[in-house]
Amino acid sequence: MSVLSGKKIVLGISGGIAAYKTAHLVRLFIKAGAQIQVIMTPASKDFITPLTLSTLSKNPVHSSFFNEDDDNAQWNNHVELGLWADLMLIAPATANTLSKMAIGNCDNLLIATYLSAKCPVYFAPAMDLDMYKHPSTIASFHALHQFGNTMIPAENGELASGLSGEGRMAEPENIIAFLEADLESKLPLKGKKILITAGPTYEAIDPVRFIGNHSSGKMGFDIAECAANHGAEVLLISGPSHLNVKNSNINLIRVVSAQDMYEVCHQYFNTMDVAICAAAVADYRPMQVADQKIKKTEDYFSIELEKTKDILASLGQIKKDQFLIGFALETQNEIENAKLKIQKKNLDLIVLNSLQDEGAGFGKSTNKVTFIDSNFSIETMELKSKETVAQDIINKIIQQYHA
Ligand code: CTP
């Protein structure tokens, strides 16, 4: 999945021949899963029509502060557009537009939106080779760089003037690749390795029966997606679950029993930065597993159980710098018991699930949690979707590394 997926992008188009390429650029953004709003300068309409771009972007195109032909015209709110955007790209950025951006000459909607935008701004220059090298253009680049904007350098090749050299707007595919690489390198968990356990475990009784639980794995899978979307390399170790992963930065290892999960966790834990144990691991397993299917010959039948290994506690014992997060489900003295668990299992953070709230827990799509850290600071959250709880957990990890 592209890092651009779900991103809200304002594409500002200024008046150069490369504007014709923005039709393809918009298509690539849409294909990557982004939402696009297009702003055109008046001059750019000589090179490509607003109809083409509104059709491809699936949104009306903005080009003036209001429609002069319509007495009831609505004000095109550049502040709203600027705040809506997660990212603004000006492509093609002509020498004229770049110079207006550099000095704040706000005479069209594109520049007004640029000046209002709080998001990262990228620009892809397009002009003739001598214009590209002119000291005034270079001064614009320098000023924009100082403002924190990022240039997507022009490419070398044939120019509209017939000359050949540097100044061609980067090809749409290269603009997308540049943005993806830049955004990925800035993701807050880039370079971090996170191990996550999820789902139930099945403890065999005989070849066809097992002891298990109703965990769907959703909480762990949501945490994995969220961590990967923030740049982490994720190892997801899941017990039996129907769920699948979307992000290619998640390596999913499927296991069955608590012992399998324990072994895989220990195989990889040393190389991890963070471990989150969200699995509903069986606490007990049958002492004997029958080789053959057990026949119903007896009226009463009992199975002797033994404790499984506590994976979370075992990771707590060997952890070095790893940030270790566990879950707890308590029915009484919730906070006190959770605090004891932090100490007993040597955790950095515990996510306390409440059973008291309707909509929270196993098989549900929502959860209500309280965070308690190793200093016993407590933060109680609202009832939220599991995706949002996953985001809250990932935010805690981001805080840990970017405090
Ligand atoms: N856990 C684990 N391995 C086990 C049991 C639990 O890794 N064999 C982890 C779970 O993934 C979760 C936390 O421990 O992060 C859950 O603990 P919980 O079930 O609330 O309590 P227990 O530690 O099992 O203790 P008790 O049931 O006595 O409260």
Short mmCIF file of C-alpha atoms and ligand atoms in Angstrom, two decimals:
data_model
loop_
_atom_site.label_atom_id
_atom_site.label_comp_id
_atom_site.label_asym_id
_atom_site.label_seq_id
_atom_site.Cartn_x
_atom_site.Cartn_y
_atom_site.Cartn_z
CA MET A 1 0.00 0.00 0.00
CA SER A 2 1.31 3.44 -0.94
CA VAL A 3 2.15 5.87 1.84
CA LEU A 4 -0.03 8.30 -0.18
CA SER A 5 -3.12 6.18 0.47
CA GLY A 6 -5.73 8.19 2.38
CA LYS A 7 -3.68 11.39 2.11
CA LYS A 8 -5.48 14.62 1.29
CA ILE A 9 -3.53 16.42 -1.40
CA VAL A 10 -3.92 19.91 -2.85
CA LEU A 11 -2.37 20.02 -6.29
CA GLY A 12 -1.60 23.56 -7.46
CA ILE A 13 -1.10 23.88 -11.22
CA SER A 14 0.57 26.93 -12.70
CA GLY A 15 0.78 27.98 -16.33
CA GLY A 16 3.44 26.03 -18.15
CA ILE A 17 3.25 23.50 -20.96
CA ALA A 18 4.00 20.70 -18.45
CA ALA A 19 0.51 21.34 -17.04
CA TYR A 20 -0.80 18.82 -19.60
CA LYS A 21 1.04 16.11 -17.65
CA THR A 22 -0.99 16.80 -14.52
CA ALA A 23 -3.89 14.75 -15.93
CA HIS A 24 -1.69 11.70 -15.61
CA LEU A 25 -0.33 12.89 -12.26
CA VAL A 26 -3.86 13.18 -10.81
CA ARG A 27 -4.66 9.67 -12.05
CA LEU A 28 -1.55 8.31 -10.31
CA PHE A 29 -2.53 10.03 -7.04
CA ILE A 30 -6.05 8.57 -7.25
CA LYS A 31 -4.59 5.13 -8.03
CA ALA A 32 -2.37 5.43 -4.95
CA GLY A 33 -5.51 6.02 -2.86
CA ALA A 34 -5.09 9.77 -2.27
CA GLN A 35 -7.85 12.40 -2.29
CA ILE A 36 -7.12 15.33 -4.59
CA GLN A 37 -8.31 18.92 -4.79
CA VAL A 38 -6.92 20.86 -7.73
CA ILE A 39 -6.22 24.60 -7.77
CA MET A 40 -5.35 26.14 -11.14
CA THR A 41 -3.84 29.55 -11.82
CA PRO A 42 -5.70 31.44 -14.58
CA ALA A 43 -2.75 30.93 -16.97
CA SER A 44 -2.70 27.15 -16.50
CA LYS A 45 -6.16 26.87 -18.10
CA ASP A 46 -4.54 27.63 -21.45
CA PHE A 47 -2.70 24.33 -21.19
CA ILE A 48 -5.28 21.93 -19.70
CA THR A 49 -8.99 22.25 -19.00
CA PRO A 50 -10.56 22.32 -15.53
CA LEU A 51 -13.08 19.74 -16.81
CA THR A 52 -10.31 17.19 -17.44
CA LEU A 53 -8.93 17.70 -13.95
CA SER A 54 -12.28 17.76 -12.13
CA THR A 55 -13.24 14.52 -13.88
CA LEU A 56 -9.99 12.80 -12.99
CA SER A 57 -9.75 14.17 -9.44
CA LYS A 58 -13.47 13.51 -8.77
CA ASN A 59 -13.69 16.99 -7.22
CA PRO A 60 -14.54 20.47 -8.53
CA VAL A 61 -11.47 22.41 -9.60
CA HIS A 62 -10.79 25.74 -7.86
CA SER A 63 -9.25 28.64 -9.71
CA SER A 64 -10.59 31.95 -8.45
CA PHE A 65 -11.74 33.36 -5.12
CA PHE A 66 -15.33 33.29 -6.42
CA ASN A 67 -17.17 32.81 -9.69
CA GLU A 68 -17.60 36.28 -11.22
CA ASP A 69 -20.40 35.12 -13.54
CA ASP A 70 -22.59 33.97 -10.68
CA ASP A 71 -24.24 36.59 -8.39
CA ASN A 72 -24.72 33.94 -5.69
CA ALA A 73 -21.22 32.62 -6.09
CA GLN A 74 -19.61 31.08 -3.05
CA TRP A 75 -16.32 32.30 -1.72
CA ASN A 76 -13.61 29.72 -2.39
CA ASN A 77 -12.08 29.42 1.03
CA HIS A 78 -8.32 29.16 0.58
CA VAL A 79 -7.79 28.83 4.34
CA GLU A 80 -10.10 25.81 4.45
CA LEU A 81 -8.34 24.25 1.45
CA GLY A 82 -4.96 24.88 3.03
CA LEU A 83 -6.02 23.32 6.33
CA TRP A 84 -7.73 20.37 4.62
CA ALA A 85 -4.49 19.29 2.95
CA ASP A 86 -2.03 16.77 4.41
CA LEU A 87 0.31 17.78 1.61
CA MET A 88 0.44 20.48 -1.05
CA LEU A 89 2.20 20.00 -4.37
CA ILE A 90 2.72 22.76 -6.91
CA ALA A 91 3.36 21.13 -10.28
CA PRO A 92 4.29 22.49 -12.66
CA ALA A 93 5.76 25.36 -10.68
CA THR A 94 6.67 28.10 -13.17
CA ALA A 95 9.37 30.72 -12.53
CA ASN A 96 6.57 33.25 -12.03
CA THR A 97 4.68 31.16 -9.45
CA LEU A 98 7.90 30.25 -7.62
CA SER A 99 8.83 33.91 -7.36
CA LYS A 100 5.35 34.79 -6.04
CA MET A 101 5.62 31.99 -3.46
CA ALA A 102 9.05 33.26 -2.43
CA ILE A 103 7.93 36.86 -1.85
CA GLY A 104 4.30 36.20 -0.84
CA ASN A 105 2.77 37.99 -3.82
CA CYS A 106 -0.75 36.78 -3.21
CA ASP A 107 -2.63 37.59 -6.43
CA ASN A 108 -4.37 34.26 -7.07
CA LEU A 109 -6.07 31.41 -5.21
CA LEU A 110 -3.08 29.08 -5.56
CA ILE A 111 -0.72 31.49 -3.78
CA ALA A 112 -3.35 32.36 -1.14
CA THR A 113 -3.78 28.65 -0.40
CA TYR A 114 -0.02 28.15 -0.35
CA LEU A 115 0.33 30.93 2.21
CA SER A 116 -2.47 29.43 4.32
CA ALA A 117 -1.27 25.80 4.18
CA LYS A 118 0.18 24.33 7.36
CA CYS A 119 1.11 21.02 5.70
CA PRO A 120 4.40 20.07 3.97
CA VAL A 121 4.71 21.79 0.58
CA TYR A 122 6.49 20.30 -2.43
CA PHE A 123 7.08 21.98 -5.76
CA ALA A 124 8.14 20.60 -9.14
CA PRO A 125 9.69 23.38 -11.27
CA ALA A 126 9.18 23.46 -15.01
CA MET A 127 10.80 26.04 -17.27
CA ASP A 128 13.36 26.55 -19.98
CA LEU A 129 16.99 25.73 -19.16
CA ASP A 130 18.22 29.34 -18.94
CA MET A 131 15.28 30.34 -16.73
CA TYR A 132 16.03 27.35 -14.49
CA LYS A 133 19.62 28.56 -14.02
CA HIS A 134 18.81 32.25 -13.66
CA PRO A 135 19.96 33.78 -10.35
CA SER A 136 16.43 35.03 -9.61
CA THR A 137 15.02 31.50 -10.02
CA ILE A 138 17.81 30.13 -7.83
CA ALA A 139 17.03 32.82 -5.26
CA SER A 140 13.38 31.60 -5.27
CA PHE A 141 14.52 27.99 -4.74
CA HIS A 142 16.73 29.13 -1.89
CA ALA A 143 13.94 31.13 -0.22
CA LEU A 144 11.45 28.28 -0.56
CA HIS A 145 13.98 25.83 0.85
CA GLN A 146 14.39 28.15 3.84
CA PHE A 147 10.62 28.18 4.31
CA GLY A 148 10.81 24.38 4.68
CA ASN A 149 9.34 23.59 1.23
CA THR A 150 10.79 20.68 -0.73
CA MET A 151 11.84 20.85 -4.36
CA ILE A 152 11.29 17.93 -6.70
CA PRO A 153 14.14 18.75 -9.10
CA ALA A 154 13.48 19.28 -12.77
CA GLU A 155 14.79 16.67 -15.17
CA ASN A 156 17.15 16.90 -18.12
CA GLY A 157 15.80 16.50 -21.63
CA GLU A 158 13.98 18.06 -24.54
CA LEU A 159 12.22 21.31 -23.69
CA ALA A 160 9.16 23.00 -25.25
CA SER A 161 11.48 25.69 -26.68
CA GLY A 162 13.23 23.06 -28.77
CA LEU A 163 16.33 23.36 -26.64
CA SER A 164 17.60 20.50 -24.56
CA GLY A 165 18.74 20.68 -20.93
CA GLU A 166 17.63 20.87 -17.34
CA GLY A 167 14.16 22.34 -16.72
CA ARG A 168 11.62 19.67 -17.70
CA MET A 169 9.12 18.99 -14.95
CA ALA A 170 9.86 15.62 -13.33
CA GLU A 171 7.75 12.90 -14.96
CA PRO A 172 4.53 12.17 -13.02
CA GLU A 173 5.78 8.67 -12.04
CA ASN A 174 8.98 10.24 -10.69
CA ILE A 175 7.03 12.87 -8.74
CA ILE A 176 4.97 10.11 -7.09
CA ALA A 177 8.13 8.07 -6.35
CA PHE A 178 9.84 11.17 -4.88
CA LEU A 179 6.87 11.95 -2.63
CA GLU A 180 6.54 8.34 -1.48
CA ALA A 181 10.24 8.03 -0.64
CA ASP A 182 10.29 11.40 1.14
CA LEU A 183 7.14 10.73 3.17
CA GLU A 184 8.31 7.24 4.08
CA SER A 185 11.69 8.49 5.28
CA LYS A 186 9.88 10.92 7.61
CA LEU A 187 7.48 8.37 9.15
CA PRO A 188 7.88 8.47 12.94
CA LEU A 189 8.56 4.73 13.37
CA LYS A 190 10.89 4.40 10.37
CA GLY A 191 13.71 2.00 11.25
CA LYS A 192 11.88 0.55 14.27
CA LYS A 193 11.16 -3.17 14.53
CA ILE A 194 7.99 -4.12 16.36
CA LEU A 195 6.88 -7.59 17.42
CA ILE A 196 3.14 -8.02 18.00
CA THR A 197 1.27 -11.09 19.22
CA ALA A 198 -2.40 -11.46 18.30
CA GLY A 199 -5.37 -13.80 18.33
CA PRO A 200 -6.16 -16.83 20.45
CA THR A 201 -4.08 -19.95 20.88
CA TYR A 202 -5.47 -23.47 20.42
CA GLU A 203 -4.30 -26.13 22.85
CA ALA A 204 -4.80 -29.62 21.46
CA ILE A 205 -6.80 -32.25 23.38
CA ASP A 206 -6.62 -34.84 20.61
CA PRO A 207 -6.12 -34.66 16.81
CA VAL A 208 -9.54 -33.01 16.29
CA ARG A 209 -10.29 -31.06 19.49
CA PHE A 210 -8.71 -28.17 21.27
CA ILE A 211 -9.15 -25.65 24.07
CA GLY A 212 -9.37 -22.12 22.67
CA ASN A 213 -11.08 -18.78 23.13
CA HIS A 214 -13.16 -16.27 21.16
CA SER A 215 -10.38 -13.76 20.39
CA SER A 216 -10.67 -12.65 16.75
CA GLY A 217 -7.17 -11.15 16.63
CA LYS A 218 -8.60 -7.79 15.50
CA MET A 219 -6.87 -5.69 18.17
CA GLY A 220 -3.42 -7.12 17.36
CA PHE A 221 -3.97 -6.91 13.59
CA ASP A 222 -5.12 -3.28 13.89
CA ILE A 223 -2.02 -2.42 15.94
CA ALA A 224 0.15 -4.12 13.31
CA GLU A 225 -1.41 -2.15 10.43
CA CYS A 226 -1.13 1.10 12.34
CA ALA A 227 2.53 0.48 13.27
CA ALA A 228 3.40 -0.41 9.66
CA ASN A 229 1.55 2.67 8.37
CA HIS A 230 3.82 4.74 10.63
CA GLY A 231 6.92 3.20 9.07
CA ALA A 232 7.71 0.32 11.43
CA GLU A 233 8.87 -3.08 10.26
CA VAL A 234 6.33 -5.36 11.91
CA LEU A 235 6.51 -9.02 12.88
CA LEU A 236 2.98 -10.18 13.65
CA ILE A 237 2.76 -13.54 15.39
CA SER A 238 -0.84 -14.65 15.37
CA GLY A 239 -2.77 -17.61 16.66
CA PRO A 240 -5.63 -18.96 14.51
CA SER A 241 -7.50 -15.99 12.98
CA HIS A 242 -9.40 -15.35 9.75
CA LEU A 243 -7.82 -11.92 9.43
CA ASN A 244 -5.19 -10.98 6.88
CA VAL A 245 -2.65 -8.19 6.63
CA LYS A 246 -2.69 -5.35 4.09
CA ASN A 247 0.60 -3.52 4.60
CA SER A 248 3.59 -5.21 2.98
CA ASN A 249 5.79 -4.12 5.91
CA ILE A 250 4.06 -6.71 8.08
CA ASN A 251 5.59 -10.16 8.23
CA LEU A 252 2.81 -12.47 9.47
CA ILE A 253 3.77 -15.73 11.13
CA ARG A 254 0.79 -17.93 11.95
CA VAL A 255 1.06 -20.23 14.96
CA VAL A 256 -1.38 -22.51 16.77
CA SER A 257 -0.44 -23.14 20.38
CA ALA A 258 0.97 -21.03 23.23
CA GLN A 259 4.21 -23.00 22.98
CA ASP A 260 4.53 -22.24 19.23
CA MET A 261 3.91 -18.54 19.93
CA TYR A 262 6.45 -18.56 22.77
CA GLU A 263 9.14 -20.11 20.53
CA VAL A 264 8.63 -17.69 17.62
CA CYS A 265 8.60 -14.69 20.00
CA HIS A 266 11.89 -15.79 21.55
CA GLN A 267 13.46 -16.45 18.17
CA TYR A 268 13.01 -12.77 17.17
CA PHE A 269 12.70 -10.70 20.39
CA ASN A 270 16.43 -9.84 20.66
CA THR A 271 16.36 -7.95 17.36
CA MET A 272 13.22 -5.94 18.21
CA ASP A 273 12.79 -2.38 19.53
CA VAL A 274 9.23 -2.84 20.75
CA ALA A 275 7.04 -5.84 21.65
CA ILE A 276 3.28 -5.66 22.13
CA CYS A 277 1.59 -8.77 23.50
CA ALA A 278 -2.04 -8.47 22.43
CA ALA A 279 -2.70 -12.21 22.07
CA ALA A 280 -5.26 -13.98 24.24
CA VAL A 281 -2.87 -16.80 25.06
CA ALA A 282 -4.38 -19.88 26.72
CA ASP A 283 -3.22 -19.97 30.33
CA TYR A 284 -3.53 -23.76 30.54
CA ARG A 285 -3.16 -26.69 28.15
CA PRO A 286 -3.92 -30.41 28.41
CA MET A 287 -1.05 -32.31 30.04
CA GLN A 288 -1.51 -35.20 27.64
CA VAL A 289 -2.51 -34.87 24.01
CA ALA A 290 -4.23 -38.07 22.84
CA ASP A 291 -2.75 -39.58 19.67
CA GLN A 292 -6.15 -40.75 18.48
CA LYS A 293 -9.58 -39.14 18.67
CA ILE A 294 -10.97 -39.70 22.17
CA LYS A 295 -14.07 -41.95 22.13
CA LYS A 296 -17.11 -41.06 24.23
CA THR A 297 -17.01 -44.23 26.31
CA GLU A 298 -17.14 -42.55 29.74
CA ASP A 299 -20.11 -40.72 31.32
CA TYR A 300 -17.77 -38.26 32.99
CA PHE A 301 -14.51 -37.13 31.58
CA SER A 302 -11.90 -34.74 32.84
CA ILE A 303 -8.77 -33.30 31.34
CA GLU A 304 -5.78 -32.48 33.48
CA LEU A 305 -4.31 -29.11 32.57
CA GLU A 306 -0.92 -27.55 33.08
CA LYS A 307 0.12 -23.92 32.86
CA THR A 308 1.43 -22.60 29.57
CA LYS A 309 4.50 -20.35 29.57
CA ASP A 310 3.66 -16.69 30.10
CA ILE A 311 5.17 -15.19 26.95
CA LEU A 312 4.89 -11.57 28.08
CA ALA A 313 6.52 -12.27 31.46
CA SER A 314 9.30 -14.26 29.79
CA LEU A 315 10.05 -11.33 27.44
CA GLY A 316 10.05 -8.98 30.45
CA GLN A 317 12.74 -11.14 32.06
CA ILE A 318 15.14 -10.96 29.11
CA LYS A 319 14.39 -7.48 27.77
CA LYS A 320 17.24 -5.01 27.33
CA ASP A 321 16.19 -1.73 25.69
CA GLN A 322 12.93 -3.03 24.28
CA PHE A 323 9.74 -1.11 25.03
CA LEU A 324 7.40 -3.85 26.28
CA ILE A 325 3.62 -3.48 26.24
CA GLY A 326 1.13 -5.94 27.69
CA PHE A 327 -2.63 -6.12 27.92
CA ALA A 328 -4.65 -6.89 31.03
CA LEU A 329 -8.22 -7.89 31.52
CA GLU A 330 -9.33 -7.54 35.11
CA THR A 331 -12.73 -7.92 36.71
CA GLN A 332 -11.93 -6.47 40.14
CA ASN A 333 -9.41 -4.00 41.61
CA GLU A 334 -8.55 -3.27 38.00
CA ILE A 335 -5.95 -0.53 38.50
CA GLU A 336 -4.21 -2.16 41.45
CA ASN A 337 -4.00 -5.54 39.71
CA ALA A 338 -2.74 -3.93 36.52
CA LYS A 339 -0.01 -2.08 38.45
CA LEU A 340 1.07 -5.37 40.04
CA LYS A 341 1.23 -6.92 36.57
CA ILE A 342 3.49 -4.09 35.33
CA GLN A 343 5.96 -4.91 38.09
CA LYS A 344 5.61 -8.68 37.92
CA LYS A 345 6.10 -8.82 34.15
CA ASN A 346 8.59 -5.90 33.94
CA LEU A 347 6.47 -3.87 31.49
CA ASP A 348 6.82 -0.30 30.23
CA LEU A 349 3.11 0.09 29.54
CA ILE A 350 -0.03 -1.89 30.22
CA VAL A 351 -3.26 -1.53 28.29
CA LEU A 352 -6.07 -2.31 30.69
CA ASN A 353 -9.25 -3.58 29.04
CA SER A 354 -12.47 -2.89 30.80
CA LEU A 355 -15.14 -5.56 30.90
CA GLN A 356 -17.52 -3.10 32.55
CA ASP A 357 -18.34 -1.35 29.29
CA GLU A 358 -20.77 -2.51 26.71
CA GLY A 359 -19.03 -2.78 23.34
CA ALA A 360 -15.58 -3.49 24.73
CA GLY A 361 -13.61 -6.69 24.40
CA PHE A 362 -13.61 -10.01 22.51
CA GLY A 363 -15.20 -10.17 19.09
CA LYS A 364 -16.29 -6.51 19.23
CA SER A 365 -15.08 -3.75 16.94
CA THR A 366 -14.73 -1.28 19.83
CA ASN A 367 -12.63 -1.21 22.96
CA LYS A 368 -12.31 0.89 26.09
CA VAL A 369 -8.86 0.98 27.60
CA THR A 370 -6.82 2.62 30.33
CA PHE A 371 -3.08 3.12 29.89
CA ILE A 372 -0.79 2.71 32.89
CA ASP A 373 2.93 3.22 32.46
CA SER A 374 5.86 2.03 34.57
CA ASN A 375 5.66 5.25 36.66
CA PHE A 376 2.03 4.35 37.32
CA SER A 377 0.68 7.37 35.41
CA ILE A 378 -2.88 6.55 34.44
CA GLU A 379 -4.78 7.68 31.34
CA THR A 380 -8.35 6.53 30.80
CA MET A 381 -9.64 6.60 27.24
CA GLU A 382 -13.17 6.75 25.83
CA LEU A 383 -14.92 3.81 24.15
CA LYS A 384 -13.35 3.83 20.67
CA SER A 385 -13.03 1.69 17.57
CA LYS A 386 -10.18 -0.81 17.79
CA GLU A 387 -8.44 1.07 14.95
CA THR A 388 -8.45 4.23 17.09
CA VAL A 389 -7.25 2.34 20.17
CA ALA A 390 -4.45 0.93 17.96
CA GLN A 391 -3.55 4.52 16.96
CA ASP A 392 -3.50 5.54 20.66
CA ILE A 393 -1.10 2.67 21.45
CA ILE A 394 1.15 3.58 18.52
CA ASN A 395 1.10 7.24 19.65
CA LYS A 396 2.47 6.09 23.02
CA ILE A 397 5.36 4.38 21.22
CA ILE A 398 5.99 7.44 19.03
CA GLN A 399 6.08 9.63 22.18
CA GLN A 400 8.60 7.21 23.66
CA TYR A 401 10.98 7.72 20.72
CA HIS A 402 10.33 11.38 19.96
CA ALA A 403 9.90 12.84 23.47
N1 CTP B 1 0.10 -13.36 28.10
C1 CTP B 1 1.13 -14.03 27.46
N2 CTP B 1 1.29 -15.35 27.65
C2 CTP B 1 0.45 -16.06 28.44
C3 CTP B 1 -0.61 -15.37 29.07
C4 CTP B 1 -0.76 -14.03 28.89
O1 CTP B 1 1.92 -13.38 26.75
N3 CTP B 1 0.63 -17.37 28.58
C5 CTP B 1 -0.02 -11.90 27.89
C6 CTP B 1 -1.17 -11.47 27.04
O2 CTP B 1 -0.84 -11.38 25.67
C7 CTP B 1 -1.50 -10.11 27.63
C8 CTP B 1 -1.24 -10.32 29.09
O3 CTP B 1 -0.28 -11.35 29.19
O4 CTP B 1 -0.62 -9.09 27.16
C9 CTP B 1 -2.53 -10.75 29.69
O5 CTP B 1 -2.41 -11.03 30.95
P1 CTP B 1 -3.82 -11.49 31.68
O6 CTP B 1 -4.44 -12.63 30.94
O7 CTP B 1 -4.63 -10.30 31.99
O8 CTP B 1 -3.38 -11.93 32.97
P2 CTP B 1 -2.40 -13.04 33.36
O9 CTP B 1 -1.04 -12.44 33.31
O10 CTP B 1 -2.62 -14.22 32.48
O11 CTP B 1 -2.77 -13.29 34.83
P3 CTP B 1 -4.22 -13.61 35.43
O12 CTP B 1 -4.98 -14.35 34.38
O13 CTP B 1 -3.89 -14.37 36.60
O14 CTP B 1 -4.81 -12.26 35.73
#
